[in-house]
Tab-separated table of C-alpha atoms in Angstrom:
chain	number	residue	atom	x	y	z
A	316	MET	CA	-17.465	-3.841	-27.914
A	317	GLU	CA	-14.931	-5.965	-26.043
A	318	GLU	CA	-15.988	-9.700	-26.243
A	319	TYR	CA	-15.632	-12.083	-23.230
A	320	LEU	CA	-17.533	-14.510	-21.360
A	321	ASN	CA	-19.066	-14.239	-18.045
A	322	ALA	CA	-19.670	-17.531	-15.953
A	323	SER	CA	-23.370	-17.796	-16.967
A	324	GLN	CA	-22.268	-17.987	-20.672
A	325	PHE	CA	-19.476	-20.555	-20.160
A	326	THR	CA	-20.126	-23.666	-21.994
A	327	SER	CA	-17.796	-26.686	-22.015
A	328	THR	CA	-18.302	-30.332	-22.410
A	329	LYS	CA	-15.485	-30.971	-20.112
A	330	GLY	CA	-14.607	-30.024	-16.615
A	331	SER	CA	-12.218	-27.216	-16.033
A	332	VAL	CA	-8.825	-26.221	-14.266
A	333	ILE	CA	-9.381	-22.810	-12.981
A	334	THR	CA	-6.998	-20.059	-11.682
A	335	ILE	CA	-8.420	-17.032	-10.186
A	336	GLY	CA	-6.924	-13.414	-10.167
A	337	THR	CA	-6.620	-9.868	-11.683
A	338	PHE	CA	-3.797	-11.008	-14.038
A	339	ASP	CA	-2.900	-7.323	-14.624
A	340	GLY	CA	-0.260	-6.972	-17.392
A	341	VAL	CA	-0.200	-10.767	-18.198
A	342	HIS	CA	3.438	-10.378	-17.486
A	343	LEU	CA	6.313	-12.800	-17.334
A	344	GLY	CA	5.520	-13.891	-13.588
A	345	HIS	CA	1.974	-14.586	-14.618
A	346	LYS	CA	3.103	-16.581	-17.575
A	347	GLU	CA	4.605	-19.351	-15.269
A	348	ILE	CA	1.153	-19.765	-13.558
A	349	ILE	CA	-0.712	-19.879	-16.872
A	350	LYS	CA	1.774	-22.468	-18.065
A	351	ARG	CA	0.919	-24.619	-15.124
A	352	LEU	CA	-2.745	-24.121	-15.783
A	353	THR	CA	-2.616	-25.066	-19.541
A	354	GLN	CA	-0.372	-27.974	-18.826
A	355	ALA	CA	-2.554	-29.336	-16.040
A	356	ALA	CA	-5.617	-29.010	-18.399
A	357	ALA	CA	-3.923	-30.696	-21.189
A	358	ILE	CA	-2.715	-33.633	-19.016
A	359	GLU	CA	-6.161	-34.092	-17.271
A	360	ASN	CA	-8.237	-33.481	-20.421
A	361	LEU	CA	-9.880	-30.382	-18.983
A	362	SER	CA	-10.595	-26.852	-20.187
A	363	SER	CA	-8.236	-24.277	-18.958
A	364	VAL	CA	-9.976	-21.115	-17.392
A	365	VAL	CA	-8.757	-17.753	-16.078
A	366	LEU	CA	-11.410	-16.204	-13.906
A	367	THR	CA	-11.328	-12.462	-13.194
A	368	PHE	CA	-13.794	-9.733	-11.819
A	369	PHE	CA	-14.662	-6.517	-13.430
A	370	PRO	CA	-15.062	-3.743	-12.400
A	371	HIS	CA	-11.854	-4.340	-10.182
A	372	PRO	CA	-13.360	-5.009	-6.622
A	373	ARG	CA	-11.563	-1.778	-5.421
A	374	MET	CA	-13.589	0.241	-7.943
A	375	VAL	CA	-16.800	-1.131	-6.298
A	376	LEU	CA	-16.096	-1.384	-2.663
A	377	GLN	CA	-13.759	1.751	-2.315
A	378	LYS	CA	-15.727	4.652	-3.921
A	379	ASN	CA	-12.811	6.980	-4.072
A	380	SER	CA	-10.390	4.280	-5.487
A	381	ASP	CA	-8.343	5.817	-8.244
A	382	ILE	CA	-6.702	2.461	-9.300
A	383	LYS	CA	-4.879	2.372	-12.505
A	384	LEU	CA	-4.416	-0.980	-14.448
A	385	ILE	CA	-1.814	-2.020	-17.003
A	386	ASN	CA	-4.254	-3.612	-19.269
A	387	THR	CA	-7.994	-3.176	-20.353
A	388	ILE	CA	-10.140	-6.339	-20.435
A	389	GLY	CA	-9.872	-6.561	-24.103
A	390	GLU	CA	-6.053	-6.399	-24.046
A	391	LYS	CA	-5.916	-9.083	-21.288
A	392	LYS	CA	-8.128	-11.362	-23.233
A	393	GLN	CA	-5.809	-11.057	-26.176
A	394	LEU	CA	-2.646	-11.813	-24.157
A	395	LEU	CA	-4.491	-14.764	-22.407
A	396	ASP	CA	-5.708	-16.210	-25.802
A	397	ASN	CA	-2.027	-15.909	-27.136
A	398	ALA	CA	-0.729	-17.865	-23.965
A	399	GLY	CA	-3.052	-20.804	-24.756
A	400	VAL	CA	-5.880	-20.300	-22.266
A	401	ASP	CA	-9.059	-21.851	-23.550
A	402	HIS	CA	-11.631	-19.549	-21.803
A	403	PHE	CA	-11.029	-16.055	-20.147
A	404	VAL	CA	-14.111	-15.389	-17.832
A	405	VAL	CA	-14.884	-12.039	-16.480
A	406	GLU	CA	-17.505	-12.094	-13.764
A	407	PRO	CA	-19.382	-8.776	-13.102
A	408	PHE	CA	-18.284	-7.578	-9.784
A	409	THR	CA	-21.077	-5.817	-7.838
A	410	TYR	CA	-21.809	-5.092	-4.217
A	411	GLU	CA	-24.267	-7.901	-4.290
A	412	PHE	CA	-21.830	-10.312	-5.472
A	413	SER	CA	-19.454	-9.455	-2.746
A	414	ARG	CA	-21.959	-10.463	-0.231
A	415	MET	CA	-22.102	-14.068	-1.541
A	416	THR	CA	-20.801	-16.568	1.233
A	417	ALA	CA	-17.839	-18.560	0.375
A	418	GLU	CA	-19.847	-21.835	-0.062
A	419	GLU	CA	-22.297	-20.040	-2.402
A	420	TYR	CA	-19.152	-18.792	-4.404
A	421	VAL	CA	-17.647	-22.169	-4.645
A	422	ARG	CA	-20.844	-24.197	-5.169
A	423	ASP	CA	-22.669	-21.821	-7.492
A	424	LEU	CA	-19.943	-20.168	-9.516
A	425	LEU	CA	-16.845	-22.405	-9.536
A	426	VAL	CA	-18.592	-25.791	-9.590
A	427	GLY	CA	-22.020	-24.989	-10.764
A	428	LYS	CA	-21.126	-22.755	-13.634
A	429	LEU	CA	-17.472	-23.291	-14.506
A	430	LYS	CA	-17.459	-26.996	-13.700
A	431	ALA	CA	-14.270	-26.801	-11.669
A	432	LYS	CA	-12.292	-30.013	-11.175
A	433	LYS	CA	-9.026	-28.535	-10.236
A	434	ILE	CA	-8.190	-25.001	-8.941
A	435	ILE	CA	-4.547	-23.495	-9.025
A	436	ILE	CA	-4.470	-20.749	-6.531
A	437	GLY	CA	-2.158	-18.854	-4.195
A	438	TYR	CA	-1.720	-19.933	-0.632
A	439	ASP	CA	-3.009	-16.504	0.504
A	440	HIS	CA	-6.056	-16.502	-1.590
A	441	ARG	CA	-9.148	-15.354	0.180
A	442	PHE	CA	-12.607	-15.459	-0.952
A	443	GLY	CA	-16.415	-15.059	0.123
A	444	ARG	CA	-18.266	-12.425	2.001
A	445	ASN	CA	-15.733	-10.080	3.844
A	446	ARG	CA	-12.890	-12.398	2.211
A	447	ASN	CA	-13.153	-14.471	5.371
A	448	ALA	CA	-12.476	-17.889	3.713
A	449	ASP	CA	-8.876	-19.236	2.737
A	450	ILE	CA	-7.247	-21.999	0.946
A	451	ASN	CA	-7.920	-24.348	3.796
A	452	ASP	CA	-11.553	-23.778	3.274
A	453	LEU	CA	-11.203	-24.129	-0.411
A	454	ILE	CA	-9.600	-27.550	0.116
A	455	ALA	CA	-12.339	-28.602	2.277
A	456	PHE	CA	-15.017	-27.477	-0.275
A	457	GLY	CA	-12.896	-29.526	-2.865
A	458	LYS	CA	-13.570	-32.630	-0.824
A	459	GLU	CA	-17.298	-31.978	-0.676
A	460	TYR	CA	-17.658	-30.830	-4.341
A	461	ASN	CA	-15.280	-33.162	-6.005
A	462	PHE	CA	-12.375	-30.724	-7.088
A	463	THR	CA	-8.688	-30.646	-6.200
A	464	VAL	CA	-6.561	-27.645	-5.245
A	465	GLU	CA	-3.079	-26.888	-6.187
A	466	GLN	CA	-1.227	-24.189	-4.228
A	467	ILE	CA	1.048	-21.515	-5.790
A	468	SER	CA	4.000	-21.037	-3.571
A	469	ALA	CA	4.846	-17.982	-1.787
A	470	GLN	CA	7.942	-17.490	-3.889
A	471	GLU	CA	6.127	-17.645	-7.118
A	472	LEU	CA	3.378	-15.239	-5.829
A	473	ASP	CA	5.940	-12.832	-4.645
A	474	HIS	CA	7.507	-12.827	-8.108
A	475	VAL	CA	4.208	-12.101	-9.610
A	476	ALA	CA	3.534	-9.397	-7.109
A	477	ILE	CA	6.774	-7.660	-7.490
A	478	SER	CA	6.628	-7.769	-11.214
A	479	SER	CA	3.147	-6.055	-11.256
A	480	THR	CA	4.400	-3.375	-8.839
A	481	LYS	CA	7.661	-2.869	-10.717
A	482	ILE	CA	5.679	-2.567	-14.089
A	483	ARG	CA	3.311	0.107	-12.617
A	484	ASN	CA	6.082	1.891	-10.882
A	485	ALA	CA	8.278	1.780	-13.954
A	486	LEU	CA	5.466	3.145	-16.345
A	487	LEU	CA	4.687	6.066	-13.732
A	488	ASP	CA	8.499	6.612	-13.710
A	489	GLY	CA	8.601	6.711	-17.499
A	490	ASP	CA	10.901	3.717	-17.403
A	491	ILE	CA	9.643	2.028	-20.596
A	492	ALA	CA	12.666	-0.266	-20.884
A	493	THR	CA	12.112	-1.911	-17.320
A	494	ALA	CA	8.242	-1.991	-17.982
A	495	ASN	CA	8.630	-3.913	-21.321
A	496	GLN	CA	11.201	-6.186	-19.807
A	497	TYR	CA	8.976	-7.382	-17.093
A	498	LEU	CA	5.886	-7.547	-19.336
A	499	GLY	CA	7.713	-9.692	-21.901
A	500	TYR	CA	6.018	-7.500	-24.547
A	501	ASN	CA	5.875	-3.638	-25.362
A	502	PHE	CA	3.437	-1.615	-23.331
A	503	ASN	CA	0.621	-0.074	-25.455
A	504	ILE	CA	-2.394	2.130	-25.448
A	505	THR	CA	-5.333	1.929	-27.570
A	506	GLY	CA	-7.660	4.859	-28.520
A	507	THR	CA	-9.289	6.959	-31.015
A	508	VAL	CA	-7.768	9.881	-32.795
A	509	VAL	CA	-9.714	12.936	-32.160
A	510	THR	CA	-9.320	16.593	-33.170
A	511	GLY	CA	-6.770	18.479	-30.988
A	512	LYS	CA	-5.829	22.026	-30.946
A	513	ALA	CA	-3.611	21.674	-33.991
A	514	LEU	CA	-0.596	23.312	-32.384
A	515	GLY	CA	1.752	20.714	-33.860
A	516	ARG	CA	0.649	21.605	-37.400
A	517	THR	CA	1.706	25.239	-36.899
A	518	ILE	CA	5.366	24.232	-36.229
A	519	ASN	CA	5.362	21.426	-38.812
A	520	TYR	CA	4.957	18.553	-36.465
A	521	PRO	CA	1.229	17.638	-36.785
A	522	THR	CA	0.163	15.116	-34.222
A	523	ALA	CA	-2.553	12.415	-33.806
A	524	ASN	CA	-4.348	13.246	-30.456
A	525	LEU	CA	-5.312	9.971	-28.963
A	526	GLN	CA	-8.399	9.691	-26.711
A	527	ILE	CA	-8.672	6.528	-24.616
A	528	LYS	CA	-12.054	5.173	-23.391
A	529	GLN	CA	-11.005	3.554	-20.130
A	530	SER	CA	-10.310	6.077	-17.275
A	531	PHE	CA	-8.678	3.131	-15.419
A	532	LYS	CA	-6.018	2.547	-17.989
A	533	LEU	CA	-2.499	3.318	-16.652
A	534	VAL	CA	-0.716	6.117	-18.672
A	535	PRO	CA	2.931	6.538	-18.453
A	536	LYS	CA	4.530	9.705	-16.767
A	537	ASN	CA	4.282	12.764	-18.701
A	538	GLY	CA	7.190	13.011	-21.168
A	539	VAL	CA	8.296	12.168	-24.634
A	540	TYR	CA	8.562	8.560	-25.981
A	541	VAL	CA	9.657	6.609	-29.122
A	542	THR	CA	6.477	4.670	-30.164
A	543	SER	CA	5.105	2.754	-33.037
A	544	ALA	CA	1.653	1.899	-34.596
A	545	THR	CA	0.377	-0.047	-37.493
A	546	ILE	CA	-1.370	2.228	-39.758
A	547	ASN	CA	-3.110	0.694	-42.812
A	548	GLY	CA	-1.148	-2.525	-42.466
A	549	THR	CA	2.279	-0.589	-42.318
A	550	LEU	CA	4.451	-0.114	-39.223
A	551	GLN	CA	4.953	3.583	-38.687
A	552	TYR	CA	7.389	4.842	-35.865
A	553	GLY	CA	6.572	8.054	-33.952
A	554	ILE	CA	7.249	10.439	-31.131
A	555	THR	CA	4.647	10.534	-28.531
A	556	SER	CA	4.185	13.301	-26.156
A	557	ILE	CA	2.201	12.631	-22.936
A	558	GLY	CA	1.327	15.848	-20.884
A	559	THR	CA	-0.570	19.111	-20.792
A	560	ASN	CA	1.491	21.381	-23.220
A	561	PRO	CA	2.724	23.697	-20.609
A	562	THR	CA	4.632	25.737	-23.022
A	563	VAL	CA	1.327	27.086	-24.346
A	564	GLY	CA	-0.427	27.131	-21.110
A	565	GLY	CA	-2.172	23.825	-21.528
A	566	THR	CA	-4.066	22.180	-18.480
A	567	GLU	CA	-5.586	19.051	-19.969
A	568	LYS	CA	-3.528	15.880	-20.327
A	569	THR	CA	-3.197	14.730	-23.834
A	570	ILE	CA	-1.413	11.734	-25.731
A	571	GLU	CA	-0.217	13.120	-29.010
A	572	THR	CA	1.922	11.202	-31.497
A	573	TYR	CA	3.920	12.836	-34.448
A	574	PHE	CA	4.532	9.928	-36.978
A	575	LEU	CA	7.712	10.099	-38.751
A	576	ASP	CA	7.556	9.917	-42.535
A	577	PHE	CA	3.823	9.728	-42.540
A	578	ASP	CA	1.236	12.153	-44.128
A	579	GLY	CA	-2.434	11.318	-43.894
A	580	ASN	CA	-5.703	11.953	-42.004
A	581	LEU	CA	-6.139	9.687	-38.888
A	582	TYR	CA	-9.126	11.378	-37.340
A	583	ASN	CA	-11.651	8.829	-35.998
A	584	THR	CA	-9.042	5.969	-36.710
A	585	GLU	CA	-8.583	3.544	-33.727
A	586	LEU	CA	-4.834	3.261	-33.134
A	587	THR	CA	-2.744	1.201	-30.731
A	588	ILE	CA	0.392	3.172	-29.553
A	589	ILE	CA	3.317	0.913	-28.829
A	590	PHE	CA	5.835	2.391	-26.339
A	591	LEU	CA	9.499	1.555	-27.255
A	592	SER	CA	11.765	4.051	-25.300
A	593	HIS	CA	11.688	7.149	-23.090
A	594	ILE	CA	13.255	10.328	-24.615
A	595	ARG	CA	12.948	13.000	-21.993
A	596	ASN	CA	10.416	14.253	-19.366
A	597	GLU	CA	7.823	16.981	-20.094
A	598	GLU	CA	9.392	20.452	-19.995
A	599	THR	CA	8.073	23.907	-20.098
A	600	PHE	CA	9.882	26.108	-22.732
A	601	SER	CA	10.060	29.692	-22.669
A	602	THR	CA	9.210	30.259	-26.385
A	603	ILE	CA	7.600	28.167	-29.225
A	604	GLU	CA	10.840	28.466	-31.160
A	605	ILE	CA	12.709	26.684	-28.340
A	606	LEU	CA	9.992	24.076	-28.111
A	607	LYS	CA	10.349	23.447	-31.781
A	608	LYS	CA	14.191	22.995	-31.535
A	609	ALA	CA	13.447	20.518	-28.571
A	610	ILE	CA	11.095	18.541	-30.813
A	611	GLN	CA	13.697	18.517	-33.525
A	612	GLN	CA	16.145	17.036	-31.098
A	613	ASP	CA	13.461	14.432	-29.993
A	614	GLU	CA	13.225	13.479	-33.726
A	615	ILE	CA	16.977	12.926	-33.910
A	616	ALA	CA	16.980	10.841	-30.901
A	617	ALA	CA	13.868	8.795	-32.113
A	618	ARG	CA	15.545	8.082	-35.452
A	619	LYS	CA	18.720	7.037	-33.903
A	620	PHE	CA	16.938	4.642	-31.548
A	621	ILE	CA	14.857	3.245	-34.506
A	622	GLU	CA	18.128	2.630	-36.557
A	623	ASN	CA	19.472	0.440	-33.663
A	624	ILE	CA	16.455	-1.783	-33.419
A	625	GLU	CA	15.672	-2.266	-37.350
């Protein structure tokens, strides 16, 4: 179970500096805002708080939403912890919550539960029922409820928005290098190894079939990638194939990894697959033998890439 606080569980003997947002990816653009948050908290002797909402509002308010996110909540918490944030608060987003007035939201949540003394937020931030309140309303509430508001500039917000969009688009294009560059770390997927169809074993390329729990987690474009994972405390490199196995008439999307120089049973193991480089797009081969030769070429390409990074 992923552990994180909701606002009712928040405890701090100090007031807080809060920033609010999705922070999907916790990428390099976000890091500048987080740096401002933690610095302000240190200077004013307050707790630093990142407030987000889950499920994502679009999942609740747009029933047909097929939104895909770079991070799960657990991944996001780890990244924010690493960035020095004191408290990551995830408020459950429901239809009832969306009906709160702007003043109820500020008075009861930000001030009442999270002890806001300073809020760092974008100039275009909107909140409250129907998102009808803006930063000017927040500044007015600040005077009434004794907190200050610091605006994040349009230029900074554009950088954050562009980064998030570029990361999602890069992953959907299979461009792992660009995604990792903007993230400032290597994109990864965590799941449990489950029983597959064992096709790989029949051609001497046994694979670990990864099943991820979160349907909203963004998965890169179908194709073949150089990846790594830590297994029993040891770094292992591998070749990960994302796709439907069209050569054998597959229809279900799978994430399968052949680990180089590794032999062991991984069933029911939780693994984090880290994406390092794109090798090729998914292809349909006319025979299993041609598929096997393609995988041999994938292995050569993967080993060459690994040699250059070690």
